[in-house]
Coordinates of C-alpha atoms in Angstrom, one line a residue:
X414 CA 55.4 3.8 1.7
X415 CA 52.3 6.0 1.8
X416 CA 51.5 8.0 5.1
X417 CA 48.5 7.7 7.2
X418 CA 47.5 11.5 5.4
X419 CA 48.2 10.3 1.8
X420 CA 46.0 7.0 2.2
X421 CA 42.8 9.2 4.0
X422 CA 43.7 11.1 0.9
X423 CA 43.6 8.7 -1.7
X424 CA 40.6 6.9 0.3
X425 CA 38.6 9.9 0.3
X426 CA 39.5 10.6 -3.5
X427 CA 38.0 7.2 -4.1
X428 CA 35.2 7.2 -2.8
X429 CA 34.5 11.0 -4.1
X430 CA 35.0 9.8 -7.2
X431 CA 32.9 6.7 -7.0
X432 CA 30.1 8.7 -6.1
X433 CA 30.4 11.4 -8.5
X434 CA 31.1 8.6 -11.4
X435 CA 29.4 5.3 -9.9
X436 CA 29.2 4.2 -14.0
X437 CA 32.8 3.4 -13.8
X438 CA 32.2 1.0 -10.6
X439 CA 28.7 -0.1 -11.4
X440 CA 29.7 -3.1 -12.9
X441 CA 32.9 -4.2 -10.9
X442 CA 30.2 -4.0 -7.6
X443 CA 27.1 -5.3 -9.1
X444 CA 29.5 -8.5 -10.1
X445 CA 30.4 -9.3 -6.8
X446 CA 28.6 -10.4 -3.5
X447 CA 25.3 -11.9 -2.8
X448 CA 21.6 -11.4 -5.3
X449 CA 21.6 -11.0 -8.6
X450 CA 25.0 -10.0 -10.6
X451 CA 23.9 -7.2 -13.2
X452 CA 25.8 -4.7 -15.3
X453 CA 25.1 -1.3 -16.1
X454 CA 23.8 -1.7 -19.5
X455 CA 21.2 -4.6 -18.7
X456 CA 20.0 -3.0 -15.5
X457 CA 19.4 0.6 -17.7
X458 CA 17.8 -1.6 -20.6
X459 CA 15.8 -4.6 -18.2
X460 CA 15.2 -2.4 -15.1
X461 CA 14.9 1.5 -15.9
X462 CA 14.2 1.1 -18.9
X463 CA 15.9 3.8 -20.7
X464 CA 18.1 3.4 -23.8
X465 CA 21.1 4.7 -22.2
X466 CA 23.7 2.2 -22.1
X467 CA 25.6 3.0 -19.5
X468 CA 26.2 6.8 -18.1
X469 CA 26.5 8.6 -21.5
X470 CA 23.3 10.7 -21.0
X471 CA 23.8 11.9 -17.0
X472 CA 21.2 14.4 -17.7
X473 CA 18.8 11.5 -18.6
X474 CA 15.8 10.3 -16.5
X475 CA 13.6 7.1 -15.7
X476 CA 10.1 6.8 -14.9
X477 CA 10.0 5.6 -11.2
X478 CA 6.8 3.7 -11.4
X479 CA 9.0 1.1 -14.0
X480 CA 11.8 0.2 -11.0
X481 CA 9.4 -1.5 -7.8
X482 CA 11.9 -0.6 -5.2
X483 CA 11.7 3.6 -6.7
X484 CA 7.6 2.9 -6.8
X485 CA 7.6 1.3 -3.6
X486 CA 9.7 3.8 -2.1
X487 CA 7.8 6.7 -3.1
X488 CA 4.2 4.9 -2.2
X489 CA 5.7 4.6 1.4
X490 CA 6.8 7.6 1.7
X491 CA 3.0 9.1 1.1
X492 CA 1.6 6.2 3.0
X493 CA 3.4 7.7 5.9
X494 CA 1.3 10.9 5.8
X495 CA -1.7 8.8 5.9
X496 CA -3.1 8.6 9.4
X497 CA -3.7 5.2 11.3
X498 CA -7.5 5.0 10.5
X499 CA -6.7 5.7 6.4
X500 CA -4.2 2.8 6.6
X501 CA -7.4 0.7 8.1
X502 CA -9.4 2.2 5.9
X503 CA -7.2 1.4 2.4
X504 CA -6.5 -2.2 4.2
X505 CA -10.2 -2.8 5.0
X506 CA -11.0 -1.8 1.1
X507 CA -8.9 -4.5 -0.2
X508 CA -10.5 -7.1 2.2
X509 CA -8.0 -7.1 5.0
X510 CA -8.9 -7.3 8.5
X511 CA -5.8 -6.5 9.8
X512 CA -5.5 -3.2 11.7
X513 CA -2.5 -0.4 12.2
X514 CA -2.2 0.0 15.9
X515 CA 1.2 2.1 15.5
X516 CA 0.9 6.0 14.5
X517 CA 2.7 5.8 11.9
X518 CA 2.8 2.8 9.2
X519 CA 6.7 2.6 8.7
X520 CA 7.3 2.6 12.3
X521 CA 8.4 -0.9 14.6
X522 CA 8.6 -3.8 11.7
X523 CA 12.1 -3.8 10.5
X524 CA 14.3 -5.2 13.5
X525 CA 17.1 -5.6 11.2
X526 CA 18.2 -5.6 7.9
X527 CA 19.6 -9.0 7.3
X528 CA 17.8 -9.4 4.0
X529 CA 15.1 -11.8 5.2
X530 CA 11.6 -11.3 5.0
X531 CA 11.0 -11.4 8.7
X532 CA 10.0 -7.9 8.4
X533 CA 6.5 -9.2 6.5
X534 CA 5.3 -10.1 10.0
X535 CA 5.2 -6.6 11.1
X536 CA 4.0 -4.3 8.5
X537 CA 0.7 -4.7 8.8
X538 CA 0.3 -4.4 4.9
X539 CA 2.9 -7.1 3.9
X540 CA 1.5 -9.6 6.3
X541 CA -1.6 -10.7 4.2
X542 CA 0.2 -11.1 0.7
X543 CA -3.1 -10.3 -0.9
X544 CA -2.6 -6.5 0.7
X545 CA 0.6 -6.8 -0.1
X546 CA 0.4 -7.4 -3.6
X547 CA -2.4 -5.1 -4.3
X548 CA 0.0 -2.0 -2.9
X549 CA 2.9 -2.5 -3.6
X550 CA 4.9 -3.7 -6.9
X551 CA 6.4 -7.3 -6.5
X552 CA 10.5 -7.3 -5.6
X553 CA 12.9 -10.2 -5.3
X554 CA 12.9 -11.9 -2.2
X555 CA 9.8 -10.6 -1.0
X556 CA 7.9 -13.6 -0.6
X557 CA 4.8 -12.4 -2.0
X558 CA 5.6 -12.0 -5.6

């Protein structure tokens, strides 16, 4: 029988070693659960875009413009150094008429992370799609794509 300090240990050593080596769990986890199952390989080749199969190159790189969610995490995180009246600005340039009444553009539109799109309604540039798509790069289940 294993002791309550041998299974933290072995727990611990886990998950150490599934984040210092996620290639040797990427497929097992990206099998199971809700979206889209993917393996290593394909999401390198289909997503990243690199010729690596799997983790043989860990020095490698990708271009983060290829992967939306990498683009549309860095464009949000320089869209929240813009002031309010740039984020009107950019909006009204694309024929918007929304406005940003919040300081800051990634504040108050995410109530939770459940994996709907509720959080559209909020951001003021997700809710008129034609922003939307004119900002950011189209992701799965964003109901703008």
């Amino acid at each position: 029988m294993l002791g309550v300090r041998g299974a933290l240990r072995s727990e611990i050593d886990l998950r150490s070693f599934t984040l210092t080596r996620p290639d040797r769990y990427f497929d097992q986890v990206m099998q199971t659960g809700n979206g889209e199952h993917i393996t290593l390989e394909r999401f390198n080749r289909d997503y990243l875009r690199i010729a690596d199969t799997g983790f043989q190159n860990p020095s490698g790189s990708f271009d983060y413009r290829v992967l939306p969610a990498t683009y549309n995490t860095v464009l949000a995180n320089k869209l929240v150094l813009l002031p309010p009246d740039e984020i009107n600005r950019l909006i009204r340039d694309l024929g918007g008429s929304r406005r940003l009444e919040k300081p800051n553009v990634m504040l108050g539109f995410a109530h939770t992370l459940d994996g709907s799109a509720q959080w559209r309604r909020g951001m003021v540039l997700a809710a008129d799609c034609n922003i939307y798509r004119q900002v950011f790069k189209p992701m799965p289940g964003d109901d703008c794509a």
